Amino acid sequence: MERRTFKTFGLFASAALITAFSACQNKDAKTTETKKTDSTTTAVAPSEKIVYVNSDSLLTKYEYFKDLKVKFEGKTKSAQADMQAKGQAFQRELAQYQQSAQTLSADQRKSTEERLGRKQQELQAYQQNAGAALQNEQATENEKLYDKVADYLKGYAKEKGYKMVLTYSKGNSAILFADETLDVTSEVIKGLNAEYSKK
């Protein structure tokens, strides 16, 4: 009997929580502002329209995500314990058969081995189904997390006048350099946590 351990599933494996989020798509919004001085038109630099959020910091400081992480760590440990208990019970039953096999008739050995074979297959199927169920639940929660952040950023960007909110993650980002003044992570985390605490 090949012993198998229950696989743990990493929570929110993708570091890029929001790849590129266009927040405020007002077709009438102007990218530059102009002002007239002494009958001449002078271009005025617009306020910053693109900002970014550090997804690493967001995931470690967003209370909703931290609660989800604790939740799934508990479910993973519970599933591991359950599989370990079932596996150990099967191993004991298998060992008992091996010890008494010599005292059994050929028909008894055959029927016992068939029963143990079915039980092993059922145990493997149970493990696969349990793992798939946990993965599906995580995928659903991932989508909810993304929607929560995206919906918040839509309102946040509209309020601030930002045209795009990018995501930055160390080692997994298309942004090689960005001025730190464009980093709105702390403000976004504060707003997300305030919103989450109300619910």
N, CA, C and O of each residue as an XYZ file, in Angstrom:
796
protein
N       0.856     -1.205      0.000
C       0.000      0.000      0.000
C       0.884      1.244      0.000
O       1.678      1.483      0.910
N       0.714      1.992     -1.023
C       1.494      3.237     -1.119
C       0.833      4.289     -0.264
O      -0.337      4.609     -0.475
N       1.549      4.829      0.689
C       0.993      5.840      1.574
C       1.060      7.201      0.898
O       2.067      7.580      0.299
N      -0.029      7.905      1.016
C      -0.086      9.228      0.417
C      -0.454     10.239      1.474
O      -1.251      9.959      2.370
N       0.113     11.382      1.367
C      -0.218     12.445      2.317
C      -1.111     13.445      1.622
O      -1.018     13.644      0.410
N      -1.962     14.062      2.381
C      -2.880     15.054      1.829
C      -2.098     16.293      1.442
O      -1.343     16.841      2.245
N      -2.284     16.725      0.215
C      -1.554     17.899     -0.263
C      -2.142     19.167      0.305
O      -3.359     19.346      0.343
N      -1.264     20.041      0.743
C      -1.730     21.355      1.199
C      -1.801     22.268     -0.008
O      -1.020     22.153     -0.952
N      -2.726     23.146      0.049
C      -2.927     24.038     -1.086
C      -2.575     25.446     -0.683
O      -3.149     25.985      0.264
N      -1.622     26.062     -1.401
C      -1.207     27.428     -1.103
C      -2.350     28.388     -1.317
O      -3.081     28.280     -2.301
N      -2.509     29.312     -0.421
C      -3.612     30.266     -0.497
C      -3.211     31.461     -1.329
O      -2.237     32.154     -1.038
N      -3.999     31.684     -2.384
C      -3.779     32.823     -3.261
C      -2.352     32.829     -3.811
O      -1.562     33.727     -3.521
N      -2.043     31.813     -4.605
C      -0.690     31.626     -5.097
C      -0.234     32.753     -5.990
O       0.943     33.113     -5.987
N      -1.144     33.309     -6.749
C      -0.751     34.372     -7.658
C      -0.438     35.638     -6.902
O      -1.277     36.169     -6.174
N       0.800     36.126     -7.084
C       1.210     37.338     -6.381
C       0.594     38.570     -7.012
O       0.394     39.582     -6.340
N       0.290     38.493     -8.304
C      -0.312     39.652     -8.967
C      -1.804     39.645     -8.721
O      -2.562     39.032     -9.472
N      -2.225     40.325     -7.674
C      -3.630     40.336     -7.282
C      -4.471     41.089     -8.305
O      -5.592     40.691     -8.624
N      -3.923     42.162     -8.803
C      -4.622     42.948     -9.815
C      -3.606     43.248    -10.907
O      -2.686     44.030    -10.664
N      -3.723     42.673    -12.083
C      -2.693     42.847    -13.091
C      -2.663     44.259    -13.645
O      -1.602     44.883    -13.669
N      -3.765     44.763    -14.078
C      -3.828     46.150    -14.515
C      -5.277     46.554    -14.464
O      -6.102     46.003    -15.192
N      -5.596     47.496    -13.627
C      -7.007     47.797    -13.358
C      -7.349     49.200    -13.823
O      -6.932     50.183    -13.211
N      -8.106     49.292    -14.898
C      -8.571     50.599    -15.375
C      -9.756     51.011    -14.536
O     -10.818     50.391    -14.589
N      -9.568     52.049    -13.772
C     -10.584     52.371    -12.774
C     -11.602     53.390    -13.254
O     -12.800     53.207    -13.038
N     -11.174     54.416    -13.872
C     -12.099     55.508    -14.175
C     -12.106     55.726    -15.674
O     -11.177     56.337    -16.201
N     -13.129     55.247    -16.384
C     -13.132     55.297    -17.845
C     -14.110     56.359    -18.347
O     -15.018     56.063    -19.125
N     -13.920     57.556    -17.910
C     -14.786     58.654    -18.341
C     -14.282     59.190    -19.679
O     -13.198     59.769    -19.754
N     -15.071     58.994    -20.730
C     -14.607     59.390    -22.057
C     -14.436     60.905    -22.178
O     -13.687     61.398    -23.022
N     -15.137     61.613    -21.328
C     -15.065     63.071    -21.417
C     -13.920     63.653    -20.599
O     -13.653     64.853    -20.666
N     -13.238     62.801    -19.821
C     -12.144     63.312    -18.990
C     -10.986     63.741    -19.870
O     -10.675     63.073    -20.856
N     -10.347     64.844    -19.525
C      -9.230     65.357    -20.322
C      -7.922     64.891    -19.715
O      -7.786     64.824    -18.493
N      -6.952     64.568    -20.572
C      -5.651     64.140    -20.077
C      -4.743     65.320    -19.783
O      -3.754     65.187    -19.062
N      -5.065     66.428    -20.318
C      -4.282     67.629    -20.011
C      -5.240     68.774    -19.753
O      -6.369     68.794    -20.243
N      -4.775     69.692    -18.999
C      -5.562     70.879    -18.725
C      -4.836     72.071    -19.351
O      -3.608     72.108    -19.421
N      -5.595     72.997    -19.782
C      -4.983     74.188    -20.387
C      -5.476     75.432    -19.691
O      -6.576     75.454    -19.139
N      -4.690     76.428    -19.718
C      -5.116     77.725    -19.183
C      -4.586     78.834    -20.076
O      -3.517     78.729    -20.676
N      -5.344     79.861    -20.139
C      -4.970     80.978    -20.992
C      -4.351     82.093    -20.168
O      -4.890     82.505    -19.141
N      -3.215     82.568    -20.636
C      -2.538     83.688    -19.979
C      -2.148     84.696    -21.046
O      -1.373     84.391    -21.951
N      -2.694     85.902    -20.931
C      -2.407     86.967    -21.896
C      -2.628     86.494    -23.325
O      -1.762     86.667    -24.183
N      -3.811     85.884    -23.583
C      -4.212     85.450    -24.916
C      -3.381     84.289    -25.452
O      -3.498     83.967    -26.634
N      -2.548     83.647    -24.636
C      -1.780     82.479    -25.090
C      -2.228     81.270    -24.292
O      -2.585     81.396    -23.120
N      -2.213     80.089    -24.918
C      -2.635     78.861    -24.264
C      -1.409     78.077    -23.823
O      -0.533     77.770    -24.630
N      -1.355     77.755    -22.531
C      -0.200     77.045    -21.982
C      -0.649     75.699    -21.422
O      -1.615     75.624    -20.663
N       0.058     74.641    -21.800
C      -0.279     73.306    -21.288
C       0.128     73.201    -19.833
O       1.219     73.613    -19.441
N      -0.772     72.640    -19.043
C      -0.490     72.451    -17.630
C      -0.389     70.964    -17.349
O      -1.264     70.197    -17.752
N       0.654     70.550    -16.671
C       0.839     69.123    -16.383
C      -0.309     68.618    -15.531
O      -0.641     69.227    -14.514
N      -0.921     67.511    -15.933
C      -2.045     66.982    -15.154
C      -1.567     66.389    -13.847
O      -0.388     66.074    -13.685
N      -2.493     66.240    -12.918
C      -2.142     65.559    -11.675
C      -1.899     64.096    -12.011
O      -2.325     63.620    -13.063
N      -1.227     63.390    -11.135
C      -0.900     62.004    -11.412
C      -2.177     61.198    -11.649
O      -3.107     61.241    -10.844
N      -2.209     60.461    -12.769
C      -3.396     59.699    -13.109
C      -3.180     58.195    -12.975
O      -4.139     57.426    -13.030
N      -1.956     57.778    -12.804
C      -1.655     56.352    -12.652
C      -0.918     56.133    -11.334
O       0.080     56.795    -11.051
N      -1.414     55.211    -10.547
C      -0.780     54.880     -9.274
C      -0.638     53.361     -9.203
O      -1.105     52.641    -10.086
N       0.007     52.887     -8.147
C       0.154     51.439     -8.025
C      -0.032     50.995     -6.580
O       0.102     51.773     -5.636
N      -0.347     49.705     -6.452
C      -0.540     49.080     -5.152
C       0.417     47.904     -5.049
O       0.524     47.097     -5.972
N       1.110     47.810     -3.924
C       1.992     46.672     -3.678
C       1.142     45.498     -3.211
O       0.636     45.501     -2.089
N       0.983     44.491     -4.074
C       0.086     43.380     -3.745
C       0.624     42.530     -2.597
O      -0.157     41.908     -1.877
N       1.945     42.491     -2.414
C       2.520     41.742     -1.289
C       2.058     42.347      0.035
O       1.603     41.638      0.932
N       2.183     43.659      0.137
C       1.750     44.356      1.362
C       0.248     44.256      1.536
O      -0.250     44.095      2.650
N      -0.472     44.354      0.424
C      -1.929     44.291      0.488
C      -2.379     42.961      1.084
O      -3.266     42.928      1.938
N      -1.770     41.867      0.635
C      -2.178     40.547      1.108
C      -1.783     40.289      2.555
O      -2.452     39.519      3.244
N      -0.722     40.910      3.025
C      -0.294     40.672      4.408
C      -0.991     41.589      5.411
O      -0.994     41.310      6.610
N      -1.583     42.686      4.922
C      -2.175     43.654      5.843
C      -3.681     43.807      5.696
O      -4.317     44.490      6.499
N      -4.253     43.181      4.681
C      -5.704     43.255      4.492
C      -6.352     42.233      5.428
O      -6.122     41.030      5.302
N      -7.157     42.721      6.362
C      -7.740     41.854      7.391
C      -8.626     40.755      6.798
O      -8.664     39.642      7.322
N      -9.326     41.056      5.725
C     -10.175     40.058      5.083
C      -9.340     38.888      4.585
O      -9.711     37.727      4.763
N      -8.203     39.204      3.956
C      -7.319     38.150      3.470
C      -6.735     37.344      4.620
O      -6.639     36.119      4.543
N      -6.344     38.037      5.690
C      -5.769     37.331      6.842
C      -6.787     36.378      7.452
O      -6.431     35.277      7.872
N      -8.048     36.789      7.504
C      -9.093     35.903      8.018
C      -9.286     34.691      7.110
O      -9.473     33.571      7.585
N      -9.239     34.927      5.797
C      -9.356     33.816      4.852
C      -8.195     32.837      5.000
O      -8.373     31.622      4.923
N      -7.016     33.385      5.211
C      -5.829     32.541      5.356
C      -5.962     31.635      6.575
O      -5.676     30.440      6.503
N      -6.397     32.206      7.689
C      -6.595     31.416      8.904
C      -7.659     30.346      8.667
O      -7.511     29.200      9.092
N      -8.719     30.736      7.991
C      -9.812     29.809      7.696
C      -9.318     28.607      6.904
O      -9.622     27.467      7.258
N      -8.558     28.846      5.836
C      -8.113     27.750      4.989
C      -6.968     26.955      5.605
O      -6.816     25.767      5.321
N      -6.170     27.592      6.437
C      -5.151     26.837      7.159
C      -5.825     25.825      8.088
O      -5.373     24.687      8.217
N      -6.922     26.261      8.737
C      -7.668     25.365      9.611
C      -8.296     24.223      8.831
O      -8.266     23.074      9.271
N      -8.870     24.540      7.666
C      -9.488     23.499      6.856
C      -8.450     22.518      6.323
O      -8.706     21.316      6.255
N      -7.288     23.026      5.947
C      -6.231     22.160      5.442
C      -5.734     21.214      6.533
O      -5.551     20.020      6.293
N      -5.519     21.756      7.730
C      -5.072     20.920      8.844
C      -6.112     19.861      9.185
O      -5.767     18.712      9.459
N      -7.376     20.245      9.169
C      -8.454     19.305      9.460
C      -8.501     18.191      8.418
O      -8.676     17.019      8.754
N      -8.342     18.574      7.143
C      -8.353     17.581      6.069
C      -7.152     16.648      6.181
O      -7.268     15.442      5.960
N      -5.992     17.220      6.529
C      -4.791     16.394      6.709
C      -4.982     15.391      7.839
O      -4.635     14.218      7.702
N      -5.537     15.856      8.958
C      -5.761     14.981     10.111
C      -6.745     13.870      9.758
O      -6.558     12.716     10.145
N      -7.780     14.224      9.028
C      -8.785     13.248      8.623
C      -8.169     12.175      7.725
O      -8.397     10.980      7.917
N      -7.386     12.622      6.744
C      -6.756     11.665      5.834
C      -5.731     10.806      6.553
O      -5.602      9.616      6.265
N      -5.007     11.401      7.483
C      -4.018     10.645      8.240
C      -4.694      9.557      9.074
O      -4.210      8.428      9.146
N      -5.819      9.908      9.705
C      -6.549      8.939     10.521
C      -7.079      7.794      9.661
O      -6.971      6.628     10.041
N      -7.650      8.124      8.506
C      -8.167      7.095      7.612
C      -7.037      6.222      7.070
O      -7.183      5.005      6.954
N      -5.922      6.847      6.744
C      -4.782      6.092      6.236
C      -4.206      5.151      7.278
O      -3.862      4.009      6.970
N      -4.102      5.632      8.517
C      -3.576      4.790      9.591
C      -4.510      3.617      9.888
O      -4.054      2.505     10.155
N      -5.810      3.871      9.839
C      -6.778      2.804     10.069
C      -6.650      1.725      8.983
O      -6.729      0.530      9.270
N      -6.455      2.159      7.752
C      -6.292      1.196      6.670
C      -4.993      0.411      6.838
O      -4.960     -0.797      6.602
N      -3.934      1.090      7.243
C      -2.652      0.421      7.444
C      -2.757     -0.640      8.544
O      -2.177     -1.719      8.429
N      -3.494     -0.330      9.600
C      -3.680     -1.308     10.682
C      -4.452     -2.531     10.189
O      -4.123     -3.672     10.514
N      -5.478     -2.261      9.401
C      -6.286     -3.364      8.869
C      -5.448     -4.224      7.927
O      -5.562     -5.449      7.932
N      -4.620     -3.586      7.133
C      -3.756     -4.310      6.217
C      -2.734     -5.153      6.976
O      -2.460     -6.293      6.601
N      -2.169     -4.581      8.051
C      -1.188     -5.309      8.855
C      -1.820     -6.522      9.538
O      -1.208     -7.585      9.635
N      -3.034     -6.345     10.000
C      -3.740     -7.464     10.644
C      -3.970     -8.602      9.658
O      -3.818     -9.776      9.993
N      -4.336     -8.232      8.445
C      -4.539     -9.271      7.428
C      -3.240    -10.007      7.129
O      -3.221    -11.234      7.026
N      -2.152     -9.248      6.990
C      -0.863     -9.867      6.676
C      -0.429    -10.832      7.775
O       0.176    -11.869      7.503
N      -0.744    -10.480      9.016
C      -0.375    -11.358     10.135
C      -1.207    -12.642     10.166
O      -0.711    -13.695     10.568
N      -2.450    -12.557      9.749
C      -3.344    -13.715      9.835
C      -3.551    -14.424      8.504
O      -4.294    -15.402      8.426
N      -2.891    -13.928      7.453
C      -3.106    -14.482      6.115
C      -2.834    -15.985      6.055
O      -3.547    -16.722      5.373
N      -1.807    -16.433      6.765
C      -1.424    -17.843      6.710
C      -2.491    -18.755      7.314
O      -2.560    -19.938      6.979
N      -3.308    -18.221      8.187
C      -4.331    -19.042      8.847
C      -5.650    -19.033      8.090
O      -6.583    -19.742      8.466
N      -5.737    -18.244      7.035
C      -6.972    -18.142      6.265
C      -6.960    -19.089      5.071
O      -5.909    -19.469      4.555
N      -8.140    -19.446      4.663
C      -8.249    -20.287      3.468
C      -8.002    -19.430      2.238
O      -7.969    -18.203      2.325
N      -7.832    -20.070      1.102
C      -7.575    -19.361     -0.153
C      -8.738    -18.426     -0.489
O      -8.533    -17.298     -0.938
N      -9.962    -18.914     -0.264
C     -11.133    -18.081     -0.551
C     -11.198    -16.881      0.384
O     -11.564    -15.785     -0.038
N     -10.848    -17.079      1.637
C     -10.859    -15.986      2.603
C      -9.799    -14.939      2.260
O     -10.038    -13.736      2.359
N      -8.632    -15.421      1.856
C      -7.561    -14.481      1.468
C      -7.980    -13.668      0.241
O      -7.761    -12.459      0.168
N      -8.582    -14.361     -0.708
C      -9.007    -13.691     -1.937
C     -10.048    -12.617     -1.645
O      -9.928    -11.489     -2.125
N     -11.063    -12.956     -0.866
C     -12.123    -11.995     -0.561
C     -11.596    -10.826      0.275
O     -12.000     -9.681      0.078
N     -10.689    -11.127      1.210
C     -10.114    -10.063      2.051
C      -9.260     -9.124      1.221
O      -9.323     -7.906      1.390
N      -8.466     -9.683      0.329
C      -7.607     -8.854     -0.520
C      -8.436     -7.997     -1.466
O      -8.085     -6.848     -1.738
N      -9.523     -8.546     -1.963
C     -10.412     -7.772     -2.836
C     -11.049     -6.620     -2.055
O     -11.152     -5.497     -2.548
N     -11.471     -6.926     -0.827
C     -12.079     -5.897      0.018
C     -11.078     -4.799      0.348
O     -11.405     -3.613      0.293
N      -9.852     -5.199      0.691
C      -8.820     -4.213      0.998
C      -8.451     -3.393     -0.235
O      -8.166     -2.200     -0.129
N      -8.457     -4.029     -1.393
C      -8.175     -3.310     -2.634
C      -9.219     -2.244     -2.910
O      -8.888     -1.125     -3.302
N     -10.493     -2.599     -2.703
C     -11.576     -1.624     -2.897
C     -11.457     -0.483     -1.892
O     -11.671      0.685     -2.216
N     -11.116     -0.852     -0.687
C     -10.983      0.162      0.365
C      -9.845      1.130      0.043
O      -9.953      2.332      0.288
N      -8.770      0.604     -0.498
C      -7.650      1.456     -0.873
C      -8.057      2.427     -1.985
O      -7.706      3.606     -1.946
N      -8.794      1.925     -2.971
C      -9.258      2.775     -4.062
C     -10.215      3.849     -3.544
O     -10.159      5.002     -3.973
N     -11.087      3.461     -2.624
C     -12.029      4.417     -2.044
C     -11.294      5.503     -1.262
O     -11.675      6.673     -1.287
N     -10.240      5.092     -0.572
C      -9.449      6.047      0.202
C      -8.750      7.043     -0.717
O      -8.696      8.236     -0.419
N      -8.218      6.557     -1.826
C      -7.549      7.429     -2.791
C      -8.546      8.379     -3.455
O      -8.249      9.555     -3.664
N      -9.740      7.853     -3.787
C     -10.777      8.695     -4.396
C     -11.245      9.764     -3.415
O     -11.491     10.908     -3.797
N     -11.364      9.378     -2.146
C     -11.779     10.335     -1.109
C     -10.752     11.458     -0.988
O     -11.108     12.629     -0.855
N      -9.475     11.084     -1.037
C      -8.414     12.085     -0.944
C      -8.484     13.053     -2.114
O      -8.383     14.266     -1.930
N      -8.656     12.522     -3.310
C      -8.719     13.371     -4.498
C      -9.935     14.296     -4.459
O      -9.835     15.480     -4.783
N     -11.085     13.744     -4.061
C     -12.310     14.552     -4.002
C     -12.210     15.650     -2.944
O     -12.649     16.780     -3.158
N     -11.618     15.291     -1.790
C     -11.464     16.281     -0.726
C     -10.534     17.405     -1.175
O     -10.784     18.581     -0.911
N      -9.459     17.019     -1.857
C      -8.526     18.035     -2.353
C      -9.159     18.929     -3.394
O      -8.950     20.142     -3.386
N      -9.946     18.332     -4.306
C     -10.605     19.106     -5.351
C     -11.632     20.060     -4.750
O     -11.765     21.200     -5.194
N     -12.354     19.588     -3.739
C     -13.364     20.435     -3.093
C     -12.713     21.640     -2.429
O     -13.230     22.754     -2.504
N     -11.573     21.410     -1.778
C     -10.870     22.505     -1.116
C     -10.330     23.492     -2.138
O     -10.387     24.704     -1.926
N      -9.809     22.982     -3.238
C      -9.298     23.859     -4.294
C     -10.427     24.697     -4.906
O     -10.252     25.887     -5.167
N     -11.570     24.074     -5.130
C     -12.709     24.812     -5.696
C     -13.186     25.913     -4.750
O     -13.529     27.015     -5.178
N     -13.198     25.594     -3.467
C     -13.622     26.595     -2.487
C     -12.626     27.749     -2.452
O     -13.015     28.912     -2.338
N     -11.336     27.419     -2.552
C     -10.312     28.463     -2.574
C     -10.455     29.338     -3.809
O     -10.306     30.557     -3.732
N     -10.748     28.710     -4.958
C     -10.906     29.469     -6.200
C     -12.066     30.455     -6.074
O     -11.981     31.593     -6.535
N     -13.141     30.005     -5.449
C     -14.302     30.881     -5.232
C     -13.940     32.054     -4.325
O     -14.326     33.194     -4.582
N     -13.197     31.761     -3.265
C     -12.789     32.820     -2.334
C     -11.787     33.773     -2.991
O     -11.796     34.973     -2.720
N     -10.920     33.227     -3.860
C      -9.982     34.075     -4.598
C     -10.743     35.096     -5.439
O     -10.389     36.273     -5.494
N     -11.796     34.612     -6.090
C     -12.595     35.491     -6.938
C     -13.293     36.565     -6.110
O     -13.369     37.724     -6.516
N     -13.798     36.169     -4.952
C     -14.442     37.133     -4.064
C     -13.433     38.189     -3.603
O     -13.744     39.379     -3.549
N     -12.225     37.734     -3.272
C     -11.177     38.656     -2.829
C     -10.852     39.657     -3.926
O     -10.767     40.860     -3.680
N     -10.672     39.148     -5.137
C     -10.365     40.023     -6.268
C     -11.479     41.048     -6.472
O     -11.215     42.236     -6.658
N     -12.738     40.572     -6.436
C     -13.876     41.464     -6.647
C     -13.940     42.548     -5.569
O     -14.223     43.709     -5.862
N     -13.674     42.157     -4.319
C     -13.708     43.126     -3.226
C     -12.687     44.243     -3.456
O     -12.996     45.426     -3.315
N     -11.470     43.841     -3.811
C     -10.405     44.825     -4.023
C     -10.699     45.670     -5.269
O     -10.541     46.891     -5.255
N     -11.130     45.001     -6.345
C     -11.407     45.714     -7.590
C     -12.545     46.714     -7.411
O     -12.459     47.849     -7.881
N     -13.609     46.293     -6.733
C     -14.746     47.202     -6.511
C     -14.335     48.404     -5.664
O     -14.749     49.534     -5.921
N     -13.511     48.135     -4.646
C     -13.059     49.242     -3.808
C     -12.204     50.217     -4.624
O     -12.347     51.434     -4.507
N     -11.310     49.660     -5.455
C     -10.412     50.513     -6.233
C     -11.161     51.328     -7.286
O     -10.733     52.426     -7.641
N     -12.261     50.801     -7.778
C     -13.067     51.586     -8.730
C     -13.528     52.890     -8.084
O     -13.368     53.976     -8.640
N     -14.110     52.745     -6.879
C     -14.577     53.929     -6.181
C     -13.436     54.827     -5.745
O     -13.524     56.051     -5.830
N     -12.359     54.203     -5.275
C     -11.189     54.957     -4.807
C     -10.579     55.761     -5.947
O     -10.272     56.943     -5.788
N     -10.403     55.109     -7.109
C      -9.791     55.787     -8.254
C     -10.677     56.911     -8.775
O     -10.191     57.971     -9.171
N     -11.971     56.667     -8.770
C     -12.887     57.701     -9.245
C     -12.846     58.923     -8.335
O     -12.857     60.064     -8.798
N     -12.799     58.661     -7.035
C     -12.752     59.746     -6.058
C     -11.467     60.558     -6.179
O     -11.480     61.782     -6.047
N     -10.351     59.861     -6.434
C      -9.055     60.532     -6.504
C      -8.732     61.065     -7.897
O      -7.806     61.859     -8.061
N      -9.492     60.631     -8.897
C      -9.215     61.080    -10.252
C      -8.143     60.282    -10.952
O      -7.541     60.765    -11.911
N      -7.887     59.061    -10.489
C      -6.885     58.213    -11.121
C      -7.497     57.481    -12.314
O      -8.662     57.083    -12.283
N      -6.694     57.310    -13.367
C      -7.159     56.611    -14.554
C      -6.821     55.125    -14.513
O      -7.496     54.314    -15.147
N      -5.789     54.774    -13.776
C      -5.383     53.376    -13.732
C      -4.681     53.079    -12.414
O      -3.912     53.896    -11.907
N      -4.957     51.900    -11.867
C      -4.268     51.434    -10.675
C      -3.543     50.145    -11.053
O      -4.174     49.146    -11.399
N      -2.230     50.176    -10.983
C      -1.420     49.012    -11.328
C      -1.060     48.231    -10.069
O      -1.187     48.738     -8.954
N      -0.614     47.005    -10.256
C      -0.161     46.213     -9.128
C       1.327     45.960     -9.237
O       1.866     45.772    -10.328
N       1.983     45.957     -8.085
C       3.416     45.703     -8.045
C       3.679     44.580     -7.054
O       3.154     44.590     -5.941
N       4.492     43.617     -7.459
C       4.877     42.521     -6.581
C       6.335     42.192     -6.857
O       6.721     41.997     -8.009
N       7.134     42.129     -5.823
C       8.555     41.883     -5.993
C       8.790     40.541     -6.683
O       8.295     39.505     -6.239
N       9.543     40.575     -7.762
C       9.880     39.357     -8.481
C       8.815     38.901     -9.454
O       9.021     37.932    -10.185
N       7.668     39.589     -9.479
C       6.592     39.189    -10.382
C       5.796     40.415    -10.781
O       4.623     40.560    -10.438
N       6.461     41.290    -11.514
C       5.814     42.546    -11.871
C       6.374     43.082    -13.178
O       7.550     42.901    -13.496
N       5.507     43.742    -13.920
C       5.943     44.394    -15.155
C       6.515     45.773    -14.865
O       7.078     46.417    -15.750
N       6.370     46.221    -13.631
C       6.884     47.530    -13.243
C       8.318     47.380    -12.733
O       8.544     46.801    -11.670
N       9.257     47.888    -13.470
C      10.659     47.815    -13.054
C      11.020     48.954    -12.104
O      11.849     48.786    -11.209
N      10.402     50.097    -12.301
C      10.649     51.234    -11.419
C       9.405     52.102    -11.376
O       8.740     52.312    -12.390
N       9.108     52.594    -10.203
C       8.007     53.553    -10.050
C       8.345     54.471     -8.887
O       8.849     54.032     -7.854
N       8.061     55.735     -9.073
C       8.299     56.707     -8.009
C       7.437     56.344     -6.803
O       6.258     56.021     -6.947
N       8.026     56.398     -5.629
C       7.306     56.010     -4.413
C       6.105     56.912     -4.127
O       5.203     56.532     -3.380
N       6.095     58.095     -4.715
C       4.955     58.989     -4.496
C       3.699     58.453     -5.187
O       2.591     58.909     -4.904
N       3.871     57.483     -6.093
C       2.725     56.886     -6.779
C       2.186     55.673     -6.034
O       1.186     55.083     -6.443
N       2.845     55.299     -4.943
C       2.441     54.124     -4.165
C       1.296     54.511     -3.221
O       1.480     55.294     -2.289
N       0.124     53.949     -3.478
C      -1.051     54.268     -2.649
C      -1.468     53.070     -1.802
O      -2.597     53.001     -1.316
N      -0.539     52.124     -1.631
C      -0.860     50.875     -0.921
C      -1.421     51.116      0.472
O      -2.471     50.577      0.822
N      -0.734     51.917      1.264
C      -1.149     52.146      2.651
C      -2.548     52.729      2.723
O      -3.364     52.315      3.547
N      -2.820     53.691      1.857
C      -4.130     54.335      1.856
C      -5.222     53.344      1.443
O      -6.319     53.342      2.004
N      -4.902     52.499      0.449
C      -5.871     51.506     -0.017
C      -6.144     50.460      1.069
O      -7.293     50.086      1.306
N      -5.075     49.991      1.727
C      -5.240     49.008      2.803
C      -6.098     49.577      3.929
O      -6.978     48.899      4.459
N      -5.831     50.815      4.280
C      -6.601     51.468      5.342
C      -8.079     51.523      4.969
O      -8.950     51.243      5.793
N      -8.347     51.883      3.735
C      -9.731     51.964      3.285
C     -10.408     50.606      3.213
O     -11.566     50.465      3.607
N      -9.688     49.598      2.709
C     -10.239     48.245      2.621
C     -10.550     47.687      4.009
O     -11.603     47.087      4.225
N      -9.637     47.889      4.933
C      -9.847     47.380      6.296
C     -11.008     48.097      6.985
O     -11.767     47.483      7.735
N     -11.139     49.378      6.729
C     -12.251     50.139      7.311
C     -13.577     49.632      6.756
O     -14.562     49.508      7.484
N     -13.586     49.344      5.473
C     -14.789     48.821      4.828
C     -15.127     47.423      5.342
O     -16.292     47.105      5.585
N     -14.094     46.591      5.504
C     -14.292     45.225      5.984
C     -14.773     45.194      7.438
O     -15.609     44.368      7.808
N     -14.238     46.098      8.249
C     -14.630     46.134      9.664
C     -16.103     46.492      9.845
O     -16.729     46.089     10.825
N     -16.649     47.244      8.905
C     -18.058     47.616      8.983
C     -18.966     46.430      8.698
O     -20.099     46.373      9.177
N     -18.455     45.474      7.904
C     -19.263     44.314      7.535
C     -19.055     43.150      8.470
O     -19.667     42.097      8.290
